[in-house]
XYZ file of C-alpha atoms in Angstrom:
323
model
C 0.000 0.000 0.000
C 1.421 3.147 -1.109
C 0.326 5.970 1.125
C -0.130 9.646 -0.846
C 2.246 12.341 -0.393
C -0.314 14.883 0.847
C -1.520 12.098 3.014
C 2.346 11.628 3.983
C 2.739 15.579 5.296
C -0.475 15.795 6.869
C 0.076 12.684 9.338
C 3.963 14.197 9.736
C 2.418 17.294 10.996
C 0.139 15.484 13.445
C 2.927 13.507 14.566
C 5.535 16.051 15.618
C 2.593 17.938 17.175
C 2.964 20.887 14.053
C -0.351 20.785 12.455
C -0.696 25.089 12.929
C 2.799 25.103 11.636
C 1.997 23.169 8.761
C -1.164 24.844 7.601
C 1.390 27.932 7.199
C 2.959 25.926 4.252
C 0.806 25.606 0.927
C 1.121 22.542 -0.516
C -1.074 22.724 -3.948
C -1.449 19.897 -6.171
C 1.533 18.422 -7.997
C 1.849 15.494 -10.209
C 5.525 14.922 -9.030
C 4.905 11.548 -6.631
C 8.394 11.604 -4.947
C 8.682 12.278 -1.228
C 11.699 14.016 -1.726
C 9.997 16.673 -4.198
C 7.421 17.110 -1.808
C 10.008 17.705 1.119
C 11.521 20.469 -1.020
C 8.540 22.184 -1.576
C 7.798 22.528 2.078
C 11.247 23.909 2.569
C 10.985 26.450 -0.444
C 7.948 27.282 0.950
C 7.998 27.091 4.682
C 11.476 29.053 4.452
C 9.686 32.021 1.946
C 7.216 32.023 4.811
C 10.365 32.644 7.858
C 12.345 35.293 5.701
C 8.495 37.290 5.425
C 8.620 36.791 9.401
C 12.202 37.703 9.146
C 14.860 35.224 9.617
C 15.917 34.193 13.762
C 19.044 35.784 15.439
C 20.842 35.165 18.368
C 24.237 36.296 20.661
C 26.826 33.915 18.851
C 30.112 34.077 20.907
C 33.058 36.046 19.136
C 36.889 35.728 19.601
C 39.449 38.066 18.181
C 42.903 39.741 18.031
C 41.498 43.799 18.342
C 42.777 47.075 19.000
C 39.345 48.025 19.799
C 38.694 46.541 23.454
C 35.550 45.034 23.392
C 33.775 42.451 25.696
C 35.829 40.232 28.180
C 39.823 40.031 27.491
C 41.449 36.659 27.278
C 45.263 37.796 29.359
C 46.584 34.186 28.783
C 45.813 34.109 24.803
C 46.808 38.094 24.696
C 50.419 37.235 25.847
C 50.378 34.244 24.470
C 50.380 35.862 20.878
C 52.302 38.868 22.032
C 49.647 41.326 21.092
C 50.589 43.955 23.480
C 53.237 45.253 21.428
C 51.211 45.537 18.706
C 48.454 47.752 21.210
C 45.870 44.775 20.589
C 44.524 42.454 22.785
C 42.439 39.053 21.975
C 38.940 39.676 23.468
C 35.703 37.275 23.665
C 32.470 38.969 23.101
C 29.076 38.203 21.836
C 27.058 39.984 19.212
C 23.757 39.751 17.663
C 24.147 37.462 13.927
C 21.974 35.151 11.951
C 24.871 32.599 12.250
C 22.347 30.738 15.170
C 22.499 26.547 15.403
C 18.737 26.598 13.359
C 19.609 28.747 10.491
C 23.233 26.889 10.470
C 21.330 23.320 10.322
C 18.745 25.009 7.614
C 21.533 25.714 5.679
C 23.197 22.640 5.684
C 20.020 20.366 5.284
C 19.339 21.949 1.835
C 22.897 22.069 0.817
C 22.579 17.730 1.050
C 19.191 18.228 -0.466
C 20.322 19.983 -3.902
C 22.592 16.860 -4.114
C 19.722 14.779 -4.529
C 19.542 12.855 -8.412
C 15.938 12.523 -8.556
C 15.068 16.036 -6.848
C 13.057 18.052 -10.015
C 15.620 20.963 -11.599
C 13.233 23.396 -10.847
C 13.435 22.958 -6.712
C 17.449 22.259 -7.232
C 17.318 26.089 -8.671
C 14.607 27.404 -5.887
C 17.137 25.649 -3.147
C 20.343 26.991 -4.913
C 18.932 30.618 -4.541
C 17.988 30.760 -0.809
C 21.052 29.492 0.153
C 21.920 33.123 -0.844
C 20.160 34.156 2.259
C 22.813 31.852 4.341
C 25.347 33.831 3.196
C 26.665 35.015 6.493
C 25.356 31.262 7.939
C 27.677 28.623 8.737
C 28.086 24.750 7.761
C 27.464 22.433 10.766
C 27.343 18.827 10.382
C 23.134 18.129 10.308
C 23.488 15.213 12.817
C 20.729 13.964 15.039
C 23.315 15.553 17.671
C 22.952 18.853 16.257
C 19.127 18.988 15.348
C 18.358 17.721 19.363
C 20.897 20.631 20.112
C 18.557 23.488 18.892
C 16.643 25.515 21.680
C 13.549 27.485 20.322
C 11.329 29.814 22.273
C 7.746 30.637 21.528
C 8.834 33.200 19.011
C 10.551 30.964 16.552
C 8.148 27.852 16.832
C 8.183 27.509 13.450
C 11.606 26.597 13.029
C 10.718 23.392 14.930
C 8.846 22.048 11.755
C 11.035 22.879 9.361
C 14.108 21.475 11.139
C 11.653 18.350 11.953
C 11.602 17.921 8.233
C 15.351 18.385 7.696
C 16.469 15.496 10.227
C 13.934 13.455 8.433
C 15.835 14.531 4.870
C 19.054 14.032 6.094
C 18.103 10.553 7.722
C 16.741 9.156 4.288
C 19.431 10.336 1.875
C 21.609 7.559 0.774
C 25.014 7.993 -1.154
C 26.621 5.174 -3.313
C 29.688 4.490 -2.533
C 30.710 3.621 -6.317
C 29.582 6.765 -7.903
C 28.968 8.894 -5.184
C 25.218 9.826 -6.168
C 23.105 11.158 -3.313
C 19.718 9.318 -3.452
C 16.477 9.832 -1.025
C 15.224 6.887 0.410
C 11.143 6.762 0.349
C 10.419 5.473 3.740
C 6.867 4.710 2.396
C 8.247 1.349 1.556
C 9.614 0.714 5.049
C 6.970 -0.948 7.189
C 8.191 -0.677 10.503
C 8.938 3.449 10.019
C 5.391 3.707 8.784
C 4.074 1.797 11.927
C 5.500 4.110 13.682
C 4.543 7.234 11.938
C 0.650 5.682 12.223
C 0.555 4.968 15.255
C 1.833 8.985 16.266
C -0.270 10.703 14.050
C -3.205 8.971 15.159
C -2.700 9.490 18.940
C -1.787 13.281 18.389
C -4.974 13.702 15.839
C -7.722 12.135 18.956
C -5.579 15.086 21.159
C -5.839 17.566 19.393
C -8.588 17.038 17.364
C -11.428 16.288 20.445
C -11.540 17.055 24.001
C -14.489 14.598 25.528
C -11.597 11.971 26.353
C -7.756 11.975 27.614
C -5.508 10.323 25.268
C -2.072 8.668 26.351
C -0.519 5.066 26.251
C -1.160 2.916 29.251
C 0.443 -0.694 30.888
C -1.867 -3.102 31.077
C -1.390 -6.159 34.044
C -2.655 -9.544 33.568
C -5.696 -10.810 35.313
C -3.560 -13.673 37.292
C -1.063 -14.167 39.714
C 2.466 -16.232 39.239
C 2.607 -19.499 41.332
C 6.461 -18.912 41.904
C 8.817 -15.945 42.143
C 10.578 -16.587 38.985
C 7.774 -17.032 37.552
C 6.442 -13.132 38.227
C 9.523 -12.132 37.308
C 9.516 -13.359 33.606
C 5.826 -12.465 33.123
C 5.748 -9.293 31.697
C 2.936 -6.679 31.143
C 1.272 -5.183 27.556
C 1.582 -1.899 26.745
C -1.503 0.074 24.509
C -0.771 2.131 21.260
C -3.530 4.633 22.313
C -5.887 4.769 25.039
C -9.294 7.330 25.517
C -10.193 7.610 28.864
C -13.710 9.641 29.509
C -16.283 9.552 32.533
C -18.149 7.123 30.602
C -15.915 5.274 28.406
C -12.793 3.585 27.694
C -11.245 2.764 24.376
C -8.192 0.576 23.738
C -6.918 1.502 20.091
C -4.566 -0.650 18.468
C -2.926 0.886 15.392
C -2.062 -1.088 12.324
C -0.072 -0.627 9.518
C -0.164 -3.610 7.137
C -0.595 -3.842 3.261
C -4.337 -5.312 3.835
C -6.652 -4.311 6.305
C -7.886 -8.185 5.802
C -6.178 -11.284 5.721
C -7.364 -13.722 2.572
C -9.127 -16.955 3.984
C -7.993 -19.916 4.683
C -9.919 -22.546 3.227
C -12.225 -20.170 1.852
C -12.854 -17.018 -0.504
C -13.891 -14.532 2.115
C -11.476 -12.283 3.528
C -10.788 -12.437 7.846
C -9.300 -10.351 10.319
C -5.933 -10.748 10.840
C -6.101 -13.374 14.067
C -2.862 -12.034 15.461
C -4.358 -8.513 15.475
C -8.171 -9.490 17.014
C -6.314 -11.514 19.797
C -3.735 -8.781 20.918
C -6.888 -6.293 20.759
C -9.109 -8.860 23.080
C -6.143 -9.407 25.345
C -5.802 -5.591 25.890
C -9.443 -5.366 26.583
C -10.120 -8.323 28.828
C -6.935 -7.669 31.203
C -7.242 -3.636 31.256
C -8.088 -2.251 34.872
C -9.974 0.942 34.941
C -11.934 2.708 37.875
C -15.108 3.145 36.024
C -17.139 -0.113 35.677
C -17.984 0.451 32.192
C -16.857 -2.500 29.824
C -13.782 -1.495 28.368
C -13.773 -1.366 24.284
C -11.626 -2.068 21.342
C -10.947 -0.702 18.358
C -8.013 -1.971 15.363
C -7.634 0.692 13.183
C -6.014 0.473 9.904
C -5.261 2.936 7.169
C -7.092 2.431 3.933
C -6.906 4.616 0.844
C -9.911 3.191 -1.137
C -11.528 0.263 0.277
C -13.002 1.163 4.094
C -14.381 -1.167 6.720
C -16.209 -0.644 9.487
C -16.684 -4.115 11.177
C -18.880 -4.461 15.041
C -18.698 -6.891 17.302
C -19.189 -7.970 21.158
C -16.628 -9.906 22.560
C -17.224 -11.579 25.995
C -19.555 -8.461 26.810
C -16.814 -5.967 25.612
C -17.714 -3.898 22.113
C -15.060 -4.156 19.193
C -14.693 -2.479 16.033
C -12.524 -2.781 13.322
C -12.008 -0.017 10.743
């Protein structure tokens, strides 16, 4: 199942909690299918949208040989040098510059994006011209060191999502080691990253999207006791993707990701539910402990593009729905 790109940026916004952010970027139609196109527009765009705002600066610390005595003196790299007799001293100081850790790790981000084969000509151009703007910017390394580095305050928010969607550039390029092409790896194809990225966007969507229930993750004990002490201590407990907790009701969601929301029968032409899946969901539900007495529900959710399912059932008095 290949997942849409506008699909793709609208559940990457939910997951890193940027969905305001995101609306900021307009993202019109294209026929160009490649994640890596669609990445570049965001940046072309997103970055347009910062310079309006005007681009973020901060005190950088500044060292230098000067005659001019400015901010603190360094004595022991003064002499060292032997600036005296030249009536200069080597001073540390700190001045207001664009040359900040988030500008620095824009910069560098799109300088390993315009390497990109497959990235359309017309973006390599677009890229190639606001690095013009970085002029006075330096090159960092974008490591996942560097991007967890960055500090941001209410007024540059929006730097979050855009450097959100550099570390996820810079984590997918590829570079073969014969020819040294830069390539972009589409993480659509990569099962366990998409389970992930489900399983995020959907929590963050029920919290910000309603406010009747509480959403978090919760660890569920079994209904039992061990009959030995080793034996507790290699029993383990289950832990829910999502769980929405009202006054009323609980739900147990259990995200999905898998090429079909059914399984093809066994033995038979009708399509099942995936066993696996309907048994970890009953488990949840059957062993969860919650202080209201109403019966605890179920739901496996999958994502579907064009066929959709909405499937009901009670389960030893506990509803169930899979969709």
């Amino acid at each position: 199942m290949e997942i849409p790109i506008q699909n793709i940026y609208y559940m990457l916004c939910y997951a890193w909690n940027k969905l305001e952010e995101g609306k900021h970027v307009r993202l019109e139609t294209d026929d160009r299918p490649e994640l890596v196109n669609l990445f570049a527009k965001v940046l072309i765009n997103g970055i347009n949208y910062l310079r309006k705002q005007g681009l973020d600066r901060g005190y950088v610390d500044y060292a230098e040989d000067t005659s001019t005595i400015r901010g603190k003196i360094n004595f022991n790299e003064t002499i060292k040098q032997n600036l005296l007799v030249k009536a200069k001293a080597y001073c540390e100081f700190d001045r207001l510059s664009y040359n900040v850790l988030h500008n620095r790790l824009l910069k560098s981000s799109i300088s390993y994006l315009v390497k990109v084969d497959e990235l359309d000509n017309d973006f390599k151009y677009q890229l190639s011209n606001i690095l013009c703007w970085f002029d006075d910017v330096d090159y960092i390394p974008p490591t996942r060191t560097n991007f967890h580095r960055v500090q941001l305050n209410r007024n540059n928010t929006f730097y979050g999502f855009l450097l959100n969607v550099c570390e996820l550039i810079v984590e997918n390029l590829l570079v073969s080691e014969r020819k040294g092409n830069t390539y972009f790896r589409d993480f659509r194809r990569n099962s366990g990253e998409m389970r992930v990225l489900f399983e995020h966007f959907v929590r963050n969507f029920y919290d910000l999207e309603q406010s009747k229930y509480s959403v978090d993750d919760r660890w569920i004990k079994w209904k039992g006791h061990a009959l030995d002490s080793k034996s507790a201590d290699c029993l383990g407990q289950m832990h829910t993707d999502i769980t929405l907790s009202s006054d009323d009701r609980n739900i147990i969601i259990d995200t999905k990701f898998t090429p079909r929301t059914l399984a093809s029968g066994f033995r038979t032409e009708k399509d099942r539910i995936h066993t696996g899946h309907l048994y970890q969901i009953f488990t949840y539900i059957v062993n969860a402990d919650f202080p209201t007495e109403k019966k605890c529900e179920g739901i496996l959710l999958y994502p579907t593009i064009d066929k959709h399912i909405d499937l009901k059932y009670e389960l030893c008095g506990h509803p169930v729905r899979v969709c």
